[in-house]
Structures are given as C-alpha cells and as structure tokens.
mmCIF file of C-alpha atoms and ligand atoms in Angstrom:
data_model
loop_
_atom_site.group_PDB
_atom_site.id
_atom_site.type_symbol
_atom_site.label_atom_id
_atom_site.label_comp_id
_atom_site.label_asym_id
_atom_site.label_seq_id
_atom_site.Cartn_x
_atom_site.Cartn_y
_atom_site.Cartn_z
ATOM 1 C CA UNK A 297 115.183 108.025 85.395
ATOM 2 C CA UNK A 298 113.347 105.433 88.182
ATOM 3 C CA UNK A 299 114.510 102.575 89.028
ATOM 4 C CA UNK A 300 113.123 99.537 87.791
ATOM 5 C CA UNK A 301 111.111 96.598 89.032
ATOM 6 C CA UNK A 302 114.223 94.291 87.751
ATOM 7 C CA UNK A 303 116.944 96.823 89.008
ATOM 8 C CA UNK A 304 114.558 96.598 92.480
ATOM 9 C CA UNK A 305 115.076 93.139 92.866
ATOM 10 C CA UNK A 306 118.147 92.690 91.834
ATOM 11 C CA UNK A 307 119.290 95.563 94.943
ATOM 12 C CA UNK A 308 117.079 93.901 97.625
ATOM 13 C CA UNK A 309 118.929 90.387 96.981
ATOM 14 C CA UNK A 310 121.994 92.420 97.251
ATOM 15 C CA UNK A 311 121.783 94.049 100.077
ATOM 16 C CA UNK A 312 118.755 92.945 102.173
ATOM 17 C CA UNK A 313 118.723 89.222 101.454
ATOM 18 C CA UNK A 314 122.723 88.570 101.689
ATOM 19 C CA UNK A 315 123.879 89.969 104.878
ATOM 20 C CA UNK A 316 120.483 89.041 106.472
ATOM 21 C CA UNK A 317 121.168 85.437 105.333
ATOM 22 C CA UNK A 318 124.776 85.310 106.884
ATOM 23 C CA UNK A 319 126.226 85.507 102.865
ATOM 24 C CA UNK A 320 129.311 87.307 102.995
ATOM 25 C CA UNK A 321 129.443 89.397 99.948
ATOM 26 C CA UNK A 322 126.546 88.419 97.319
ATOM 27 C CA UNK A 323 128.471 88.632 94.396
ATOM 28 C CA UNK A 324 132.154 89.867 93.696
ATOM 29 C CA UNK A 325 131.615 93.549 94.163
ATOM 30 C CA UNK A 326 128.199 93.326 95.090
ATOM 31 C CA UNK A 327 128.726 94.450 98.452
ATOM 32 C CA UNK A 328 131.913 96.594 97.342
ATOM 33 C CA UNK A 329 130.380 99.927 95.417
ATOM 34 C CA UNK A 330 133.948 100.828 94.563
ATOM 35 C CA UNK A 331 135.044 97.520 92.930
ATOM 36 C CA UNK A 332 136.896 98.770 89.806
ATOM 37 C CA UNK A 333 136.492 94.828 88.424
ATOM 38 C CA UNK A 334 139.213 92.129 87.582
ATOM 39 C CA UNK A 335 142.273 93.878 86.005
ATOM 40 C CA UNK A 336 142.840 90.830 83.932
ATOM 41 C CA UNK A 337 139.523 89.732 82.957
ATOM 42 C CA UNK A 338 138.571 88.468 79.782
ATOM 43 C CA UNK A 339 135.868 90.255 77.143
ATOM 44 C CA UNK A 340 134.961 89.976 74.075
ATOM 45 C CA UNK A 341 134.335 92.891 71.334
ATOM 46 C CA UNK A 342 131.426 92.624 69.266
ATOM 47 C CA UNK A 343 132.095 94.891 66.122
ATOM 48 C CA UNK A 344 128.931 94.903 64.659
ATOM 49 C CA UNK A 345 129.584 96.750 61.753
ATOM 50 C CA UNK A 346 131.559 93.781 60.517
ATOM 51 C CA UNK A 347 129.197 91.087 62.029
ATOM 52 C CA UNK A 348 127.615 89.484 58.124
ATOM 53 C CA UNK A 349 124.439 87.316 59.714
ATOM 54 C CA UNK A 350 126.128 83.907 58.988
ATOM 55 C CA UNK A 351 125.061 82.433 62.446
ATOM 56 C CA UNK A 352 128.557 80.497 62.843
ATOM 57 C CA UNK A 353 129.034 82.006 66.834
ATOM 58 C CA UNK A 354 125.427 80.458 67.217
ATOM 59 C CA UNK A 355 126.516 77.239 66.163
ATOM 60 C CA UNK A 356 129.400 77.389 67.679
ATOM 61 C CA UNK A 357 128.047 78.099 70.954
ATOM 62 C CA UNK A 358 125.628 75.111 70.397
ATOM 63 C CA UNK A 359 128.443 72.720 69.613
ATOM 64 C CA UNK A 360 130.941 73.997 72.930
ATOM 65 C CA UNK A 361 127.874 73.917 75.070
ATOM 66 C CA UNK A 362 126.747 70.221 73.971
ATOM 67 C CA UNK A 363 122.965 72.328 73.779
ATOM 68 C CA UNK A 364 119.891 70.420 71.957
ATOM 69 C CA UNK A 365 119.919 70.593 68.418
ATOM 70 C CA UNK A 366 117.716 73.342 67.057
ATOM 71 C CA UNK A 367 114.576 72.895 64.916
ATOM 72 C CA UNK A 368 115.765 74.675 61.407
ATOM 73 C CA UNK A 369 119.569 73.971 61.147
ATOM 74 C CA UNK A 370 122.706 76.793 61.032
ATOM 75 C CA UNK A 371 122.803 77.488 57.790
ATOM 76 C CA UNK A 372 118.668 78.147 57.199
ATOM 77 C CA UNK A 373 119.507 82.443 57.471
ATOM 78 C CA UNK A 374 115.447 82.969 57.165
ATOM 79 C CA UNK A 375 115.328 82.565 60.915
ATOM 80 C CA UNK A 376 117.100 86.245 60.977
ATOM 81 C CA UNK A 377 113.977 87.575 59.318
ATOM 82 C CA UNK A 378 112.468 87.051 63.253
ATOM 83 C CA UNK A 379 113.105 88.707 66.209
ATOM 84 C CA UNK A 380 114.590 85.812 68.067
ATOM 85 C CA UNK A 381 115.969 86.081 71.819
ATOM 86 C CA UNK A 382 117.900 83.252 74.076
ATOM 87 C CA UNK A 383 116.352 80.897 75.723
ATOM 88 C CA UNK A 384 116.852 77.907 78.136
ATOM 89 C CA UNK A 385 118.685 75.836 74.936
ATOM 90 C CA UNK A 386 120.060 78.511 73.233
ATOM 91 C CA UNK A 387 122.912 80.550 74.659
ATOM 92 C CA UNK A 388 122.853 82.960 71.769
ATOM 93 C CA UNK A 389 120.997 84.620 68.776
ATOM 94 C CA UNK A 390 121.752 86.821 66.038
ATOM 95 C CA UNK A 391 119.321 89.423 65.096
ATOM 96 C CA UNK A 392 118.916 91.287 61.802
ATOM 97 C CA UNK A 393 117.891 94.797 62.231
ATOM 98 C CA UNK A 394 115.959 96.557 59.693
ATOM 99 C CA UNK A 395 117.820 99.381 58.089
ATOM 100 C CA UNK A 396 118.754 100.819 54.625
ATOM 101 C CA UNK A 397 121.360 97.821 54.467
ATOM 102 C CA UNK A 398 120.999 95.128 57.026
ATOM 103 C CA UNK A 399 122.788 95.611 60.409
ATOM 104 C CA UNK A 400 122.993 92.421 62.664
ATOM 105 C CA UNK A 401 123.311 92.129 66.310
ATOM 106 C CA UNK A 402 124.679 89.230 68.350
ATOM 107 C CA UNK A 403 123.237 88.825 72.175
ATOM 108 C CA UNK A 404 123.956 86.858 74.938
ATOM 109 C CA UNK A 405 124.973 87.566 78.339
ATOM 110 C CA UNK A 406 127.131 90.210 78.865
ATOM 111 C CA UNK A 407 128.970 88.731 81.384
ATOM 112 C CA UNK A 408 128.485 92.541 83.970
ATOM 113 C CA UNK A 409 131.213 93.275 85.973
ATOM 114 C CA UNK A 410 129.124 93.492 88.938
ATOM 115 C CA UNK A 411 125.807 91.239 87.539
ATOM 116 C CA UNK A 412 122.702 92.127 89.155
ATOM 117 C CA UNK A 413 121.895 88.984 88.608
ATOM 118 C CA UNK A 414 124.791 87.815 90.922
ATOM 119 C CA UNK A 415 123.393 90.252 93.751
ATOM 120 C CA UNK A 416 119.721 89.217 93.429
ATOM 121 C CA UNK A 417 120.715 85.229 93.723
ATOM 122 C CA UNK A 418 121.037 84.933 98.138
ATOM 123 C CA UNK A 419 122.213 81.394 97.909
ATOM 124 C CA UNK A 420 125.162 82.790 95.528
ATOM 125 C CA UNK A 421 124.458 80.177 92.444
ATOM 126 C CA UNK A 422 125.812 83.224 90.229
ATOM 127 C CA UNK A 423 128.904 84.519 90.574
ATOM 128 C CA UNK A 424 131.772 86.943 88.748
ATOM 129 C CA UNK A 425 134.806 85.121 88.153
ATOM 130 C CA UNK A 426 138.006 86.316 88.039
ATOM 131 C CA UNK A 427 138.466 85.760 84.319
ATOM 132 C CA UNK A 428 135.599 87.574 83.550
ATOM 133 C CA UNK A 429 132.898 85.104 82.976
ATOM 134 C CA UNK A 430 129.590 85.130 85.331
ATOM 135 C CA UNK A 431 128.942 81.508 86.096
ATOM 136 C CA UNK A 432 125.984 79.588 87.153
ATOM 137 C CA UNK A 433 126.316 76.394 89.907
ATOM 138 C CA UNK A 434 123.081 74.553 89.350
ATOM 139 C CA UNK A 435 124.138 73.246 93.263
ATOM 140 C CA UNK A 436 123.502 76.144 95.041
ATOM 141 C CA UNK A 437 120.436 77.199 92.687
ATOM 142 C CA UNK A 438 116.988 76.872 94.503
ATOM 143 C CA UNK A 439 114.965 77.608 91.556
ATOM 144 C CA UNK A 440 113.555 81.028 92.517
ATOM 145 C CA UNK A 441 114.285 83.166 89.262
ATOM 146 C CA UNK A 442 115.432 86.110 90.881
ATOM 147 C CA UNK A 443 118.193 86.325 88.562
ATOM 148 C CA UNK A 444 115.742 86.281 85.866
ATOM 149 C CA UNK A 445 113.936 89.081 87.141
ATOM 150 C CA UNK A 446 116.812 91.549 88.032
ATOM 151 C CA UNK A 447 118.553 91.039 85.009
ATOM 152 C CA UNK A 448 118.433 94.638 82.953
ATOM 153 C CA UNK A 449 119.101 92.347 79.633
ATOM 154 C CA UNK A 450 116.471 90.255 80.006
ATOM 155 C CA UNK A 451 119.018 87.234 79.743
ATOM 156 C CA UNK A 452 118.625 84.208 81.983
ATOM 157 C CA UNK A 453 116.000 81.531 81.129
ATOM 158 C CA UNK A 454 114.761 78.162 82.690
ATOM 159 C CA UNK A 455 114.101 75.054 82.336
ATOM 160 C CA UNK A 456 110.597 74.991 82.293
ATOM 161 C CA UNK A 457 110.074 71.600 80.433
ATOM 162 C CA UNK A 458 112.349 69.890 83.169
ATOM 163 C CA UNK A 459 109.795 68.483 85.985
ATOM 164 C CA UNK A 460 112.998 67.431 88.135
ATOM 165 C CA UNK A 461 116.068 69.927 89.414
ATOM 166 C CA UNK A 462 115.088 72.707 86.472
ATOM 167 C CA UNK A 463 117.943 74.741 85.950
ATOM 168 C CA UNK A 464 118.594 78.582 85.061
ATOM 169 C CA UNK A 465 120.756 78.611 81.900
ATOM 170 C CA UNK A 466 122.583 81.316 79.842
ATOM 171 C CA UNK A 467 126.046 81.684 77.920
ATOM 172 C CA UNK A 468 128.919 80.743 79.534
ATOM 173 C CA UNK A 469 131.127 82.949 78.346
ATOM 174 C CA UNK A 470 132.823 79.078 76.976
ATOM 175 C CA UNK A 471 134.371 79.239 81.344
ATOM 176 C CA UNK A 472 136.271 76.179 81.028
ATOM 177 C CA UNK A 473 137.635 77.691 77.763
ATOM 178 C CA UNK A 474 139.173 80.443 78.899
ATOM 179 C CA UNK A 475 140.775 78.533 81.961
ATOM 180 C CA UNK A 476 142.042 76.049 79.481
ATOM 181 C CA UNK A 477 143.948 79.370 77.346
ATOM 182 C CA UNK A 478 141.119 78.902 74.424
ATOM 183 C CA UNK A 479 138.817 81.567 73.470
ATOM 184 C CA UNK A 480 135.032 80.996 73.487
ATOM 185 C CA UNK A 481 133.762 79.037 70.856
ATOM 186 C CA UNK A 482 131.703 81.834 68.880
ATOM 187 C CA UNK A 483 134.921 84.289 68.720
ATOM 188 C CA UNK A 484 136.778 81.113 67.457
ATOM 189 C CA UNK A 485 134.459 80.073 64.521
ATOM 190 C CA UNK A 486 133.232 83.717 63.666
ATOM 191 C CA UNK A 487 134.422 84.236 60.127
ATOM 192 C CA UNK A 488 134.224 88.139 59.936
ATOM 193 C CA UNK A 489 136.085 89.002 62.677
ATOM 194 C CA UNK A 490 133.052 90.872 64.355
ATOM 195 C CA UNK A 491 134.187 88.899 67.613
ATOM 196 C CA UNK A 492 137.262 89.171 69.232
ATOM 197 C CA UNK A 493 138.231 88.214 72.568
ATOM 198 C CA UNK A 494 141.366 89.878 74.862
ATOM 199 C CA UNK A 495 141.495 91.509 78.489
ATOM 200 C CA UNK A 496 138.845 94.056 79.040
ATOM 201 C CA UNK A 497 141.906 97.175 79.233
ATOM 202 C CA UNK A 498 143.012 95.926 75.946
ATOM 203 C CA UNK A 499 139.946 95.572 74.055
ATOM 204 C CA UNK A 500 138.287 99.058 75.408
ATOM 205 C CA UNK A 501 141.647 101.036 73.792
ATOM 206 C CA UNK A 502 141.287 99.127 70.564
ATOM 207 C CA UNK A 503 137.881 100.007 70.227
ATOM 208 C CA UNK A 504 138.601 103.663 71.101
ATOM 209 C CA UNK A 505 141.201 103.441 68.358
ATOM 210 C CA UNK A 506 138.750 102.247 65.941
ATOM 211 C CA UNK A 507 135.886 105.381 66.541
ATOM 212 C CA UNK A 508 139.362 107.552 66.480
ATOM 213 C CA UNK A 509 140.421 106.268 62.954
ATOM 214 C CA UNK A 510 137.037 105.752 61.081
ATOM 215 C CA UNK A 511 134.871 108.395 63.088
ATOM 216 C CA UNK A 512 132.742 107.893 60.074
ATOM 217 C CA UNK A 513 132.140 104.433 60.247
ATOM 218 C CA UNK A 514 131.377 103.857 64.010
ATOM 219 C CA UNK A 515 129.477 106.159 66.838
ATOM 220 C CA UNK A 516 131.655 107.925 69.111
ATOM 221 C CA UNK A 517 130.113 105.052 71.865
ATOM 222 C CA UNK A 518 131.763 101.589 73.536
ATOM 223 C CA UNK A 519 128.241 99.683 74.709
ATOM 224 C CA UNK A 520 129.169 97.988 77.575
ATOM 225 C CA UNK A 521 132.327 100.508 78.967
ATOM 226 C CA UNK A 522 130.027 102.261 81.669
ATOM 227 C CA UNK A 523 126.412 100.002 80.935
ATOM 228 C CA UNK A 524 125.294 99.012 84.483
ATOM 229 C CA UNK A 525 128.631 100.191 86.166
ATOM 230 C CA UNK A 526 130.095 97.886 83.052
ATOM 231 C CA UNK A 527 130.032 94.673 80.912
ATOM 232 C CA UNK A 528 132.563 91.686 79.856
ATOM 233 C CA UNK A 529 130.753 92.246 76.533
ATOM 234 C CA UNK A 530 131.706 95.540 74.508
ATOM 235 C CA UNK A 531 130.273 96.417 71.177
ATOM 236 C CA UNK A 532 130.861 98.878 68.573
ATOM 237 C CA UNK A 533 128.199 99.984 66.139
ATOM 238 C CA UNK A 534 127.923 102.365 63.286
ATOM 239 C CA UNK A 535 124.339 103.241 64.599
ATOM 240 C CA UNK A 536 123.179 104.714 67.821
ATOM 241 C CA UNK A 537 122.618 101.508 70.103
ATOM 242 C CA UNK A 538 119.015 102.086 70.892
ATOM 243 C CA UNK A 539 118.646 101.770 67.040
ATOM 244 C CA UNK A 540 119.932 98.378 67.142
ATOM 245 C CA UNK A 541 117.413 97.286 69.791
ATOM 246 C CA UNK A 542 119.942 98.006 72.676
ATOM 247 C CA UNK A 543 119.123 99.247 76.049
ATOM 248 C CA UNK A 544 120.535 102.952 76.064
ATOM 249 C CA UNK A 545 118.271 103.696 79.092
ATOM 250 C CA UNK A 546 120.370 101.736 82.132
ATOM 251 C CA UNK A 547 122.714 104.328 83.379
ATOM 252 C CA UNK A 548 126.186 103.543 84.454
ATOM 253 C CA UNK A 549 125.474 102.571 87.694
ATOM 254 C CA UNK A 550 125.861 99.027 88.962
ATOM 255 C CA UNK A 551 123.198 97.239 90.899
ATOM 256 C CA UNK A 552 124.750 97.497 94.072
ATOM 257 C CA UNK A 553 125.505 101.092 93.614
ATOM 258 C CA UNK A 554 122.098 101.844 92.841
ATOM 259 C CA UNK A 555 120.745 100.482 96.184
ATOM 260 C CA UNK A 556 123.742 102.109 98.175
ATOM 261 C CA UNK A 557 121.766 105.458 99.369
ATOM 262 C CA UNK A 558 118.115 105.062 98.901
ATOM 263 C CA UNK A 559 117.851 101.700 100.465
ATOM 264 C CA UNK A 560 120.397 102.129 103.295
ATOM 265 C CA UNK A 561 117.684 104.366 104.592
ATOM 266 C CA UNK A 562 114.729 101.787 104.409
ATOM 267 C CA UNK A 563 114.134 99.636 108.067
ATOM 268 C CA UNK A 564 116.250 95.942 106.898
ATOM 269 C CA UNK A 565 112.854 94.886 107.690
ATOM 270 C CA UNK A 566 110.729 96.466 105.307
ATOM 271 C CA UNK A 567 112.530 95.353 101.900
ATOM 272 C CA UNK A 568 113.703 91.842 103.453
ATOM 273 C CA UNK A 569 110.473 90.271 104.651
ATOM 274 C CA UNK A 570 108.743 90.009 101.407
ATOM 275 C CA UNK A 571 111.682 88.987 99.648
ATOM 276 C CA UNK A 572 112.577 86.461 102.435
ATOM 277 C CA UNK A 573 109.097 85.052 102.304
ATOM 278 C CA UNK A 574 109.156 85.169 99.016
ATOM 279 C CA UNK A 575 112.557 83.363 99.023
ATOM 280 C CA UNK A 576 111.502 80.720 101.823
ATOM 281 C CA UNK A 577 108.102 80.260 99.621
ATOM 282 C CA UNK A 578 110.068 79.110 96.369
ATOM 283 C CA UNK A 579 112.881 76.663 98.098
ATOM 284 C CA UNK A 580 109.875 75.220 100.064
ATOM 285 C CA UNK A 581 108.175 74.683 96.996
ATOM 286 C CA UNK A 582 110.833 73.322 94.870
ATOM 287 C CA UNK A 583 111.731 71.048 98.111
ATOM 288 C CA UNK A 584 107.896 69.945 98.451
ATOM 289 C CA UNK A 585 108.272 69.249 94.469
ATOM 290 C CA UNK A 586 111.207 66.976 94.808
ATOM 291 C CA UNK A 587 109.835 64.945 98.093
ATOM 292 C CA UNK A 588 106.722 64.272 95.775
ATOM 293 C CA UNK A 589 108.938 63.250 92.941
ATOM 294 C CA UNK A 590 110.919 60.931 94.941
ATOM 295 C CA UNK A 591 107.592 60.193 97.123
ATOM 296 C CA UNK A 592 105.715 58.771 94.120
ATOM 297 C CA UNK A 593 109.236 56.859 93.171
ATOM 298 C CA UNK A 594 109.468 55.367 96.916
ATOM 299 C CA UNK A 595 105.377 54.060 96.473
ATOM 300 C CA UNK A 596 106.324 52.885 92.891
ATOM 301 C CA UNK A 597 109.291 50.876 93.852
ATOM 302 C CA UNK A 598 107.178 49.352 97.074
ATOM 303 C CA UNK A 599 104.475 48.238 95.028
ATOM 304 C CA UNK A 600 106.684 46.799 92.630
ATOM 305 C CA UNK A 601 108.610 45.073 95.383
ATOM 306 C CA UNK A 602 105.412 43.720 96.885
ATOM 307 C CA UNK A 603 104.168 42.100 93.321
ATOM 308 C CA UNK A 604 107.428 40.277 93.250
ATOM 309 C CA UNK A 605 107.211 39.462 97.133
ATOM 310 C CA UNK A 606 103.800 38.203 96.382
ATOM 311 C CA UNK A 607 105.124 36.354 93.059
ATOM 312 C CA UNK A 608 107.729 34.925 94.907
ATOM 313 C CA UNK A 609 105.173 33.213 97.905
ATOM 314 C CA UNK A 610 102.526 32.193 95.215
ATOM 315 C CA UNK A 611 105.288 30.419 93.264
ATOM 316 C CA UNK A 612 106.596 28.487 96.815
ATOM 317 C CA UNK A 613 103.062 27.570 97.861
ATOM 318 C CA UNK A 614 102.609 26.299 94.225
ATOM 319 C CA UNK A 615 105.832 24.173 94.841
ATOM 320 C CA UNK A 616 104.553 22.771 97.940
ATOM 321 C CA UNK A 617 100.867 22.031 97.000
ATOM 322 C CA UNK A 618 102.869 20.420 94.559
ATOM 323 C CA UNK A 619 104.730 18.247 96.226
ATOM 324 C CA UNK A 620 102.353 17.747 99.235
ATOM 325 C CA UNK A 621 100.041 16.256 95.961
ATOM 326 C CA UNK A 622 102.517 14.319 94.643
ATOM 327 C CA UNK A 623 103.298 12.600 97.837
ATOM 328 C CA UNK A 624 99.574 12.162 98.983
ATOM 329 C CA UNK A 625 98.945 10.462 95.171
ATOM 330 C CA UNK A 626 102.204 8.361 95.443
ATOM 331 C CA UNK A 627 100.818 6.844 99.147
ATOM 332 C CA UNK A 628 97.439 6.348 97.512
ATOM 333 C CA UNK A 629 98.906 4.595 95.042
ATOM 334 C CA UNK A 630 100.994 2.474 97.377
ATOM 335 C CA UNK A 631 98.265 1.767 99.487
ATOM 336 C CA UNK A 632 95.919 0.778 96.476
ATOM 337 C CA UNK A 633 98.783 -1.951 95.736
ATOM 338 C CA UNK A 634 99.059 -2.743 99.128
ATOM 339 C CA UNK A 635 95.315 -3.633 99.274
ATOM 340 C CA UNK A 636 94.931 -5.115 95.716
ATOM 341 C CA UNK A 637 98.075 -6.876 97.268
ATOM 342 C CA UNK A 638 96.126 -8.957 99.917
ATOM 343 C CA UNK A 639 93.077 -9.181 99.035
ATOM 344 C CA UNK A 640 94.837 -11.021 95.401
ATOM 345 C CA UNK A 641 97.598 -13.035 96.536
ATOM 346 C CA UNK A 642 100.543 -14.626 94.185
ATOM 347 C CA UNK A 643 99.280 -17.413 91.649
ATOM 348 C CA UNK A 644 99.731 -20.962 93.637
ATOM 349 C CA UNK A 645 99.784 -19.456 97.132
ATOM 350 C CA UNK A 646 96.773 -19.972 98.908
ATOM 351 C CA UNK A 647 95.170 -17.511 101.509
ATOM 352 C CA UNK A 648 95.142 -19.214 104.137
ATOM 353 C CA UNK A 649 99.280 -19.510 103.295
ATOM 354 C CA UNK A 650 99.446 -16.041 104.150
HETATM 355 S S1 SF4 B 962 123.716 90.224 81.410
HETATM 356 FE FE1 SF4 B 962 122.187 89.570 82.920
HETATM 357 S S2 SF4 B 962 122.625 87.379 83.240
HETATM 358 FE FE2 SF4 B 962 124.451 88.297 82.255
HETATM 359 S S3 SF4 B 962 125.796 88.864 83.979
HETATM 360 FE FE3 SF4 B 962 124.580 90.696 83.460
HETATM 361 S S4 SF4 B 962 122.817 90.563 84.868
HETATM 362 FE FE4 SF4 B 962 123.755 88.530 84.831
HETATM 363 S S1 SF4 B 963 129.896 84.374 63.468
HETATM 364 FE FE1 SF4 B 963 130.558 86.529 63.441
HETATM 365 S S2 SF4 B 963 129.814 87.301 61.491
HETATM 366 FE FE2 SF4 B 963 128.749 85.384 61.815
HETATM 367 S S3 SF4 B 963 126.817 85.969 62.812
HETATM 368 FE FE3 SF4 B 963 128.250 85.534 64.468
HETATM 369 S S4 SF4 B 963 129.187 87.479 64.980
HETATM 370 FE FE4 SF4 B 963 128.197 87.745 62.981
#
C-alpha cells in the first residue's frame, strides 16, 4: 500500500515544515513516533449495531456548538436516504447504509491520537489535547487548508462563504465539556445508547468484551484501536467496516510514523521548499485579502468623513452669508431712513432749522 497525496502532506508539515519553522514539536506526538497517547484521555464508543437513525447526536451537536440552523429540521429522517458528509456548519451526520435491514453510521472527527491534521498545520492551530479532544485555535490558523488535505477522513471543512477571517471547522469533541466533567452533547442526548463516552483503556476492554460475549452479533474488529496509529473515536459494527463506508485501507501507522524512514532520507530541501512556498503563498494571500478588506473600509470611512467635513463648511459659510446679508440689509435699511430722514424733516420744523 502507497502512501497517499493526503498522508504526503500531512508528513511534510510534520516533519519538514515544523522544525524548519523553529515549531517545537508540530503536534503532541507528532515529532515523538513512540508516543503511546494520553493515558487518561477521553473517547467515545460508537456501537453501531445499536445506533436506530434518530439524528438526536446531530442535533445535539448543533445545539452545544451554537451551529446555524439546518434547512430540513431534526426530526425530517428522509435526509438519511442521502449520503450526507460534515461540513463547515455541521459537525456531524448520520448515514444510513443500505443493507438487508438498515445499518447507520455516525461520523465526525475522530479526534486521532496523533492527527495528521495536527502535523500538517506549521503554525500549530490544531492540536491533541490531553483529554483527548483535537482542537482548532482560529488565532493561529492562516487559512491554508493543509489540515484539510492531510486528513485520511476527509473531515475538516471551511468557511468558504465567510469573505473575512474564514475559519476551518469540525467537531469538537464538546472540549469545554469534558473540562467542565460533562460528556459531549451527542453521547448525552443519544437515546439508544450507541454512544458512550469513558477513557480510551476503558472503553477499548468493554468493546473487546462485547465481540467476546456476542461473537455473533459484532466483527471480531475495534475501528479506531490501531486506525492511523489510533483514534479518540472507536466503533463496533456487526459488518466488516469497509461495508459501512469506512476506510479499512489506512494502516496502523500514524502520520508521523509514516514519514519517519522514507523522508528522513530526502535533502530538508527538497520536500520543504514547495511546501514553504506554498505556505508563504497562502498567509500572503489571506494577509493581502484582509489589507484590502480593511483598505476599502479605511477609503469608505475617509470619504464619509470628508462629506460630513464638507457638510459641516457648507453649513458655516451658509451661516455667515447669512449673517453678512442680514447685516448689509439692516445698514441699507438704516441708511434709507437716514436719508428719507433729511431730505423729509419733522412736521413744523423747517429746513433751514436743521
Ligand atoms: S479525523 Fe481528521 S480532522 Fe480529526 S483529528 Fe484525525 S486527522 Fe484531524
Ligand atoms: S443519537 Fe444515537 S441512536 Fe440516534 S442517530 Fe445518533 S448515534 Fe444513532
């Protein structure tokens, strides 16, 4: 098996791009190809045998997140009739797969213990928390969609409709949750109990225990245990996962692993000038973006200031013409009644009185 264009990227951020950059580290592990993860780390299980297609963890996960509402509401179950996948509003979908009885699938990020997408971001917007949860800090972010790209799950989107500061979104794995004690909102609301959230040691030997006790009911397979060196997200089907529309084909090696002998032998050079120009390229573009922005805002507000400026003299000239033709009206008057004055003098006074 090759390695792909997305697991390509995702290496050369890793391990060209970081170090070249003066990043420490990329991503927790990234630079570590023995990091065994966070002992304690949260995960969730996704049982999908029991999941029923009711869409509460989408709704859920709408509601926690504060996301836009959606076109057709919650409860309208036609949408499952669609292949559906996340995008920049919607942290998750369910999927119904066509079988003799329907089988549904939940996705989302699944939250990799050492994310590929963490090692191809260089400015380290992405990052592996200890609790488990790979979080996004729109700060650091400079818009290039590497993470996009070297993502084997095809999970981060953007915010393409945004004209100013875009960001890349995906689930959050409900982060402030989890520090707060709470589970994520779509393991909370699901109904079925096809979610359930614990550490990662904890939920792997429960699921183990389930394939033990109904071999019958569930392939002798935890998705996410070795997926990409491994996942926060763990699933258990009764089908073979490729049969659910599940990527069987990624190996259990993590991104940084996978770059650890063939590209330790390439010249730094070679793999980090094209992604560095690349790189440069997109944070000069996104920087040229938001000068115009605020350029066209700075001419905008000048122009308006000027109008009023202008307004402002107009309106004081007015005033003086004004006055200026007040007072020149009030001195020909005066002088008119001077005039009229002595050239008619008071009744009984002659002029030669004068
Ligand atoms: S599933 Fe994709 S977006 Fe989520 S942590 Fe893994 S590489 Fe990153
Ligand atoms: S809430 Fe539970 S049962 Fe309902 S669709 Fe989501 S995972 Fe499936």
């Amino acid at each position: 098996m090759g390695i792909s264009r997305r697991k390509f990227i995702g290496c050369l951020g890793a391990l060209a791009l970081g170090p070249a950059m003066g990043i420490p580290g990329t991503a927790q592990g990234a630079s570590n190809k023995e990091f065994a993860g966070w002992p304690d780390s949260q995960s969730v299980l996704h049982d999908i045998t029991k999941c029923i297609g009711c869409r509460k963890c989408e709704s859920a996960c709408h509601r926690v997140n504060h996301l836009p509402d959606p076109e057709t509401s919650f409860e309208d179950l036609q949408v499952l009739d669609q292949k559906r996948r996340t995008d920049a509003d919607v942290f998750t979908v369910v999927n119904r797969v066509d079988n003799s009885l329907p089988v549904f699938v939940k996705t989302q990020c699944n939250h990799c213990l050492e994310p590929a997408c963490a090692s191809a971001c260089f400015v380290k917007a992405l990052k592996k928390t200890p609790e488990g949860a790979v979080v996004y800090n729109e700060k650091l972010c400079v818009g290039c969609r590497y993470c996009m790209v070297a993502c084997p799950f095809n999970i981060p989107a953007y915010e393409y409709h945004k004209a100013l500061a875009p960001r890349v979104t995906k689930c959050t794995m409900c982060h402030p949750r989890i520090l707060e004690g709470k589970r994520p909102g779509c393991v909370e609301d699901c109904p079925a109990g096809a979610l359930i959230s614990g550490t990662r040691d904890e939920l792997l030997a429960y699921a183990w225990d389930r394939i033990r006790t109904y071999p019958e009911r569930y392939v002798s397979h935890v998705y996410g245990e070795h997926e990409m060196g491994g996942t926060s997200w763990l699933y258990l089907s009764g089908l073979h996962f490729s049969q659910v529309g599940m990527r069987e084909d990624l190996g259990t090696k993590s991104a940084p692993e996978l770059t650890a002998g063939p590209l330790s032998a390439v010249p730094i050079v070679v793999g980090l000038w094209p992604v560095l120009l690349t790189g440069v390229y997109a944070i000069s573009k996104r920087k040229e973006k938001i000068a115009e922005l605020e350029k066209q805002a700075a001419v905008t507000e000048a122009v308006d200031q000027s109008k009023k400026e202008a307004q402002a003299r107009m309106e004081t000239l007015r005033k003086k013409w004004d006055q200026e033709k007040q007072s020149a009206i009030n001195f020909e008057v005066k002088k008119a009644l001077e005039d009229a004055a002595a050239k008619d003098p008071e009744p009984g006074q002659s002029k030669e009185d004068e």
